[in-house]
Amino acid sequence: MPELEEGDAEPKFRAIACADGVRRGIRLETIYWDGLASLVAGSRHSLSDIVERASVQVGEGSNLASMLRVLAFRWMWRRYSDLQAAYSADTLNTLVHACPSPVIVLTRDKKIQLFNEAFVTLLKQRLALGNVLQLSTGFRFVLETQVEEALEILASKGKMITTGFTASCGGRQLSGQINLAMVPTHRKPMVIGYIVRH
């Protein structure tokens, strides 16, 4: 369960002047005011527009504050759902396979999650692999920067890092440089690596 930030649950009163000339006094917890501010920032409407529309929906004598809470939560829920879809495994798979250069995705525990055809072609050419099945028998892919360390650097600085790599199989070895970035995902932390020199 996420921890609340200080003041999230603190009620705040605001008077909102709407276009219909009515000034409406509303008491909402800070987190809902923040949610409504995000909603307004992502739309062409003002806060007074949102309040006026909500008041029309609830009608006279109903709870306007409750309707605004529902609107803020619904907007955040839609945003969350959209982000989940954008950061899904299917989307990541599409991005990896759409890249013309060799790409590999590694999990925190150094397991290969995904790779593209250009990566396989590189290995076939340089390591004399006969087929992809050899990747599961004796193939090793090692980064000079540990995946755990790379994830920490990427999480704190938010930029790409370049490091060395070594791929080996059947007594043959391939070394080069790889650009690492954090995989945008709501699931387990992963890095995506674009091989830039080999």
PDB file of C-alpha atoms in Angstrom:
ATOM      1  CA  MET A   1       0.000   0.000   0.000  1.00  0.00           C
ATOM      2  CA  PRO A   2       1.471   3.403  -0.982  1.00  0.00           C
ATOM      3  CA  GLU A   3       2.311   5.815   1.809  1.00  0.00           C
ATOM      4  CA  LEU A   4       0.482   9.128   1.876  1.00  0.00           C
ATOM      5  CA  GLU A   5       2.512  12.278   1.511  1.00  0.00           C
ATOM      6  CA  GLU A   6       2.164  14.884   4.201  1.00  0.00           C
ATOM      7  CA  GLY A   7      -0.993  16.925   3.667  1.00  0.00           C
ATOM      8  CA  ASP A   8      -2.605  14.573   1.113  1.00  0.00           C
ATOM      9  CA  ALA A   9      -5.639  13.963   3.317  1.00  0.00           C
ATOM     10  CA  GLU A  10      -5.879  17.522   4.637  1.00  0.00           C
ATOM     11  CA  PRO A  11      -9.177  19.179   3.617  1.00  0.00           C
ATOM     12  CA  LYS A  12      -8.835  22.553   1.886  1.00  0.00           C
ATOM     13  CA  PHE A  13     -11.613  25.001   1.152  1.00  0.00           C
ATOM     14  CA  ARG A  14     -11.680  26.916  -2.095  1.00  0.00           C
ATOM     15  CA  ALA A  15     -14.230  29.272  -3.619  1.00  0.00           C
ATOM     16  CA  ILE A  16     -14.511  28.777  -7.388  1.00  0.00           C
ATOM     17  CA  ALA A  17     -16.136  31.458  -9.546  1.00  0.00           C
ATOM     18  CA  CYS A  18     -17.890  29.733 -12.465  1.00  0.00           C
ATOM     19  CA  ALA A  19     -18.885  31.140 -15.849  1.00  0.00           C
ATOM     20  CA  ASP A  20     -22.560  31.001 -14.895  1.00  0.00           C
ATOM     21  CA  GLY A  21     -21.836  33.729 -12.327  1.00  0.00           C
ATOM     22  CA  VAL A  22     -22.208  31.458  -9.320  1.00  0.00           C
ATOM     23  CA  ARG A  23     -19.399  31.269  -6.779  1.00  0.00           C
ATOM     24  CA  ARG A  24     -19.196  27.778  -5.315  1.00  0.00           C
ATOM     25  CA  GLY A  25     -17.435  26.921  -2.068  1.00  0.00           C
ATOM     26  CA  ILE A  26     -15.867  23.462  -2.118  1.00  0.00           C
ATOM     27  CA  ARG A  27     -13.945  21.522   0.531  1.00  0.00           C
ATOM     28  CA  LEU A  28     -11.750  18.716  -0.833  1.00  0.00           C
ATOM     29  CA  GLU A  29      -8.708  16.831   0.400  1.00  0.00           C
ATOM     30  CA  THR A  30      -5.433  18.161  -1.029  1.00  0.00           C
ATOM     31  CA  ILE A  31      -4.869  15.056  -3.139  1.00  0.00           C
ATOM     32  CA  TYR A  32      -8.155  15.643  -4.986  1.00  0.00           C
ATOM     33  CA  TRP A  33      -7.277  19.276  -5.656  1.00  0.00           C
ATOM     34  CA  ASP A  34      -3.959  17.985  -7.061  1.00  0.00           C
ATOM     35  CA  GLY A  35      -5.860  15.471  -9.216  1.00  0.00           C
ATOM     36  CA  LEU A  36      -8.169  18.182 -10.552  1.00  0.00           C
ATOM     37  CA  ALA A  37      -5.150  20.401 -11.299  1.00  0.00           C
ATOM     38  CA  SER A  38      -3.642  17.555 -13.361  1.00  0.00           C
ATOM     39  CA  LEU A  39      -6.949  17.057 -15.151  1.00  0.00           C
ATOM     40  CA  VAL A  40      -7.100  20.768 -16.014  1.00  0.00           C
ATOM     41  CA  ALA A  41      -3.440  20.822 -17.149  1.00  0.00           C
ATOM     42  CA  GLY A  42      -4.158  17.974 -19.584  1.00  0.00           C
ATOM     43  CA  SER A  43      -7.265  19.568 -21.098  1.00  0.00           C
ATOM     44  CA  ARG A  44      -8.547  22.793 -22.644  1.00  0.00           C
ATOM     45  CA  HIS A  45     -10.835  23.435 -19.690  1.00  0.00           C
ATOM     46  CA  SER A  46     -10.354  25.571 -16.596  1.00  0.00           C
ATOM     47  CA  LEU A  47     -11.067  24.464 -13.052  1.00  0.00           C
ATOM     48  CA  SER A  48     -14.191  26.633 -13.059  1.00  0.00           C
ATOM     49  CA  ASP A  49     -15.386  24.780 -16.209  1.00  0.00           C
ATOM     50  CA  ILE A  50     -14.907  21.430 -14.461  1.00  0.00           C
ATOM     51  CA  VAL A  51     -16.716  22.622 -11.337  1.00  0.00           C
ATOM     52  CA  GLU A  52     -19.600  24.054 -13.367  1.00  0.00           C
ATOM     53  CA  ARG A  53     -20.038  20.835 -15.387  1.00  0.00           C
ATOM     54  CA  ALA A  54     -19.892  18.748 -12.214  1.00  0.00           C
ATOM     55  CA  SER A  55     -22.545  20.933 -10.574  1.00  0.00           C
ATOM     56  CA  VAL A  56     -24.850  20.420 -13.573  1.00  0.00           C
ATOM     57  CA  GLN A  57     -24.349  16.643 -13.320  1.00  0.00           C
ATOM     58  CA  VAL A  58     -25.161  16.419  -9.619  1.00  0.00           C
ATOM     59  CA  GLY A  59     -28.000  18.957  -9.658  1.00  0.00           C
ATOM     60  CA  GLU A  60     -29.135  21.224  -6.853  1.00  0.00           C
ATOM     61  CA  GLY A  61     -28.825  19.980  -3.295  1.00  0.00           C
ATOM     62  CA  SER A  62     -26.465  17.109  -4.203  1.00  0.00           C
ATOM     63  CA  ASN A  63     -22.881  16.645  -3.101  1.00  0.00           C
ATOM     64  CA  LEU A  64     -20.664  18.591  -5.507  1.00  0.00           C
ATOM     65  CA  ALA A  65     -17.481  17.684  -3.596  1.00  0.00           C
ATOM     66  CA  SER A  66     -18.217  13.949  -4.019  1.00  0.00           C
ATOM     67  CA  MET A  67     -18.754  14.409  -7.756  1.00  0.00           C
ATOM     68  CA  LEU A  68     -15.411  16.243  -8.058  1.00  0.00           C
ATOM     69  CA  ARG A  69     -13.670  13.429  -6.183  1.00  0.00           C
ATOM     70  CA  VAL A  70     -15.184  10.919  -8.599  1.00  0.00           C
ATOM     71  CA  LEU A  71     -14.118  13.027 -11.612  1.00  0.00           C
ATOM     72  CA  ALA A  72     -10.533  13.339 -10.322  1.00  0.00           C
ATOM     73  CA  PHE A  73     -10.310   9.622  -9.585  1.00  0.00           C
ATOM     74  CA  ARG A  74     -11.866   8.592 -12.922  1.00  0.00           C
ATOM     75  CA  TRP A  75      -9.421  10.810 -14.832  1.00  0.00           C
ATOM     76  CA  MET A  76      -6.440   9.356 -12.923  1.00  0.00           C
ATOM     77  CA  TRP A  77      -7.737   5.822 -13.442  1.00  0.00           C
ATOM     78  CA  ARG A  78      -8.001   6.388 -17.211  1.00  0.00           C
ATOM     79  CA  ARG A  79      -4.472   7.802 -17.281  1.00  0.00           C
ATOM     80  CA  TYR A  80      -3.204   4.792 -15.344  1.00  0.00           C
ATOM     81  CA  SER A  81      -4.982   2.382 -17.719  1.00  0.00           C
ATOM     82  CA  ASP A  82      -3.523   4.195 -20.756  1.00  0.00           C
ATOM     83  CA  LEU A  83      -0.023   4.026 -19.267  1.00  0.00           C
ATOM     84  CA  GLN A  84      -0.419   0.321 -18.510  1.00  0.00           C
ATOM     85  CA  ALA A  85      -1.343  -0.283 -22.150  1.00  0.00           C
ATOM     86  CA  ALA A  86       1.564   1.872 -23.397  1.00  0.00           C
ATOM     87  CA  TYR A  87       4.041   0.056 -21.150  1.00  0.00           C
ATOM     88  CA  SER A  88       2.740  -3.441 -21.762  1.00  0.00           C
ATOM     89  CA  ALA A  89       4.908  -6.427 -22.697  1.00  0.00           C
ATOM     90  CA  ASP A  90       3.295  -6.432 -26.160  1.00  0.00           C
ATOM     91  CA  THR A  91       4.289  -2.803 -26.772  1.00  0.00           C
ATOM     92  CA  LEU A  92       7.845  -3.482 -25.598  1.00  0.00           C
ATOM     93  CA  ASN A  93       8.044  -6.515 -27.881  1.00  0.00           C
ATOM     94  CA  THR A  94       6.899  -4.397 -30.841  1.00  0.00           C
ATOM     95  CA  LEU A  95       9.489  -1.693 -30.096  1.00  0.00           C
ATOM     96  CA  VAL A  96      12.293  -4.247 -29.826  1.00  0.00           C
ATOM     97  CA  HIS A  97      11.406  -5.939 -33.112  1.00  0.00           C
ATOM     98  CA  ALA A  98      10.902  -2.622 -34.925  1.00  0.00           C
ATOM     99  CA  CYS A  99      14.492  -1.553 -34.234  1.00  0.00           C
ATOM    100  CA  PRO A 100      16.883  -2.208 -37.150  1.00  0.00           C
ATOM    101  CA  SER A 101      19.958  -2.481 -34.893  1.00  0.00           C
ATOM    102  CA  PRO A 102      20.691  -5.343 -32.468  1.00  0.00           C
ATOM    103  CA  VAL A 103      18.604  -4.981 -29.291  1.00  0.00           C
ATOM    104  CA  ILE A 104      18.433  -7.019 -26.099  1.00  0.00           C
ATOM    105  CA  VAL A 105      16.270  -6.624 -22.973  1.00  0.00           C
ATOM    106  CA  LEU A 106      17.661  -7.848 -19.643  1.00  0.00           C
ATOM    107  CA  THR A 107      15.929  -8.264 -16.287  1.00  0.00           C
ATOM    108  CA  ARG A 108      17.417  -7.235 -12.938  1.00  0.00           C
ATOM    109  CA  ASP A 109      18.555 -10.850 -12.411  1.00  0.00           C
ATOM    110  CA  LYS A 110      20.455 -10.762 -15.755  1.00  0.00           C
ATOM    111  CA  LYS A 111      18.003 -12.935 -17.663  1.00  0.00           C
ATOM    112  CA  ILE A 112      17.416 -12.226 -21.345  1.00  0.00           C
ATOM    113  CA  GLN A 113      13.789 -11.173 -21.703  1.00  0.00           C
ATOM    114  CA  LEU A 114      13.663 -10.155 -25.370  1.00  0.00           C
ATOM    115  CA  PHE A 115      15.896  -9.701 -28.398  1.00  0.00           C
ATOM    116  CA  ASN A 116      15.321  -8.912 -32.059  1.00  0.00           C
ATOM    117  CA  GLU A 117      16.279 -10.507 -35.356  1.00  0.00           C
ATOM    118  CA  ALA A 118      19.215  -8.106 -35.828  1.00  0.00           C
ATOM    119  CA  PHE A 119      20.664  -9.384 -32.522  1.00  0.00           C
ATOM    120  CA  VAL A 120      20.327 -12.997 -33.687  1.00  0.00           C
ATOM    121  CA  THR A 121      21.918 -12.131 -37.052  1.00  0.00           C
ATOM    122  CA  LEU A 122      24.882 -10.508 -35.281  1.00  0.00           C
ATOM    123  CA  LEU A 123      25.414 -13.588 -33.127  1.00  0.00           C
ATOM    124  CA  LYS A 124      25.129 -15.951 -36.080  1.00  0.00           C
ATOM    125  CA  GLN A 125      27.741 -13.968 -37.992  1.00  0.00           C
ATOM    126  CA  ARG A 126      30.221 -13.384 -35.149  1.00  0.00           C
ATOM    127  CA  LEU A 127      29.744 -16.465 -32.970  1.00  0.00           C
ATOM    128  CA  ALA A 128      28.892 -18.898 -35.766  1.00  0.00           C
ATOM    129  CA  LEU A 129      25.579 -19.848 -34.142  1.00  0.00           C
ATOM    130  CA  GLY A 130      23.595 -22.288 -36.236  1.00  0.00           C
ATOM    131  CA  ASN A 131      20.195 -21.411 -34.755  1.00  0.00           C
ATOM    132  CA  VAL A 132      18.464 -19.568 -31.929  1.00  0.00           C
ATOM    133  CA  LEU A 133      18.279 -22.753 -29.831  1.00  0.00           C
ATOM    134  CA  GLN A 134      21.990 -22.396 -29.122  1.00  0.00           C
ATOM    135  CA  LEU A 135      21.172 -19.253 -27.131  1.00  0.00           C
ATOM    136  CA  SER A 136      19.746 -21.477 -24.408  1.00  0.00           C
ATOM    137  CA  THR A 137      22.732 -23.839 -24.287  1.00  0.00           C
ATOM    138  CA  GLY A 138      26.019 -22.296 -23.219  1.00  0.00           C
ATOM    139  CA  PHE A 139      25.352 -18.753 -24.440  1.00  0.00           C
ATOM    140  CA  ARG A 140      26.490 -15.981 -22.081  1.00  0.00           C
ATOM    141  CA  PHE A 141      25.846 -12.240 -22.339  1.00  0.00           C
ATOM    142  CA  VAL A 142      27.724 -10.146 -19.759  1.00  0.00           C
ATOM    143  CA  LEU A 143      27.705  -6.381 -19.241  1.00  0.00           C
ATOM    144  CA  GLU A 144      30.734  -4.500 -17.842  1.00  0.00           C
ATOM    145  CA  THR A 145      28.246  -2.554 -15.718  1.00  0.00           C
ATOM    146  CA  GLN A 146      26.102  -4.935 -13.667  1.00  0.00           C
ATOM    147  CA  VAL A 147      22.384  -4.778 -14.517  1.00  0.00           C
ATOM    148  CA  GLU A 148      21.552  -3.937 -10.885  1.00  0.00           C
ATOM    149  CA  GLU A 149      23.999  -1.012 -10.947  1.00  0.00           C
ATOM    150  CA  ALA A 150      22.751   0.133 -14.372  1.00  0.00           C
ATOM    151  CA  LEU A 151      19.158   0.179 -13.101  1.00  0.00           C
ATOM    152  CA  GLU A 152      20.169   2.298 -10.103  1.00  0.00           C
ATOM    153  CA  ILE A 153      22.061   4.790 -12.291  1.00  0.00           C
ATOM    154  CA  LEU A 154      19.214   4.999 -14.811  1.00  0.00           C
ATOM    155  CA  ALA A 155      16.603   5.417 -12.068  1.00  0.00           C
ATOM    156  CA  SER A 156      18.523   8.247 -10.385  1.00  0.00           C
ATOM    157  CA  LYS A 157      19.827  10.119 -13.442  1.00  0.00           C
ATOM    158  CA  GLY A 158      17.208   9.168 -16.011  1.00  0.00           C
ATOM    159  CA  LYS A 159      19.732   9.174 -18.850  1.00  0.00           C
ATOM    160  CA  MET A 160      21.223   6.555 -21.110  1.00  0.00           C
ATOM    161  CA  ILE A 161      24.509   4.915 -20.112  1.00  0.00           C
ATOM    162  CA  THR A 162      27.084   3.318 -22.378  1.00  0.00           C
ATOM    163  CA  THR A 163      29.005   0.262 -21.246  1.00  0.00           C
ATOM    164  CA  GLY A 164      30.864  -2.702 -22.664  1.00  0.00           C
ATOM    165  CA  PHE A 165      29.482  -6.171 -23.243  1.00  0.00           C
ATOM    166  CA  THR A 166      30.774  -9.629 -23.996  1.00  0.00           C
ATOM    167  CA  ALA A 167      28.752 -12.371 -25.676  1.00  0.00           C
ATOM    168  CA  SER A 168      30.174 -15.874 -25.809  1.00  0.00           C
ATOM    169  CA  CYS A 169      29.120 -19.320 -26.965  1.00  0.00           C
ATOM    170  CA  GLY A 170      30.945 -22.487 -27.987  1.00  0.00           C
ATOM    171  CA  GLY A 171      34.419 -21.070 -27.362  1.00  0.00           C
ATOM    172  CA  ARG A 172      33.823 -17.956 -29.511  1.00  0.00           C
ATOM    173  CA  GLN A 173      33.524 -14.441 -28.103  1.00  0.00           C
ATOM    174  CA  LEU A 174      32.127 -11.092 -29.230  1.00  0.00           C
ATOM    175  CA  SER A 175      32.794  -7.809 -27.426  1.00  0.00           C
ATOM    176  CA  GLY A 176      31.573  -4.284 -28.016  1.00  0.00           C
ATOM    177  CA  GLN A 177      29.648  -1.342 -26.641  1.00  0.00           C
ATOM    178  CA  ILE A 178      25.984  -1.097 -25.763  1.00  0.00           C
ATOM    179  CA  ASN A 179      23.708   1.835 -24.874  1.00  0.00           C
ATOM    180  CA  LEU A 180      21.427   1.032 -21.945  1.00  0.00           C
ATOM    181  CA  ALA A 181      18.121   2.679 -21.071  1.00  0.00           C
ATOM    182  CA  MET A 182      15.431   1.902 -18.529  1.00  0.00           C
ATOM    183  CA  VAL A 183      12.530  -0.050 -19.984  1.00  0.00           C
ATOM    184  CA  PRO A 184       9.341   1.964 -19.406  1.00  0.00           C
ATOM    185  CA  THR A 185       7.271  -0.681 -17.664  1.00  0.00           C
ATOM    186  CA  HIS A 186       4.949  -0.971 -14.665  1.00  0.00           C
ATOM    187  CA  ARG A 187       6.152  -4.521 -14.046  1.00  0.00           C
ATOM    188  CA  LYS A 188       9.640  -5.780 -13.159  1.00  0.00           C
ATOM    189  CA  PRO A 189      12.601  -3.411 -13.732  1.00  0.00           C
ATOM    190  CA  MET A 190      14.476  -4.100 -16.971  1.00  0.00           C
ATOM    191  CA  VAL A 191      17.092  -2.473 -19.176  1.00  0.00           C
ATOM    192  CA  ILE A 192      16.991  -2.293 -22.946  1.00  0.00           C
ATOM    193  CA  GLY A 193      20.352  -2.379 -24.679  1.00  0.00           C
ATOM    194  CA  TYR A 194      21.150  -1.092 -28.164  1.00  0.00           C
ATOM    195  CA  ILE A 195      24.416  -2.514 -29.485  1.00  0.00           C
ATOM    196  CA  VAL A 196      26.326   0.377 -31.040  1.00  0.00           C
ATOM    197  CA  ARG A 197      29.783  -1.100 -31.674  1.00  0.00           C
ATOM    198  CA  HIS A 198      31.043  -4.665 -32.087  1.00  0.00           C
TER     199      HIS A 198
END
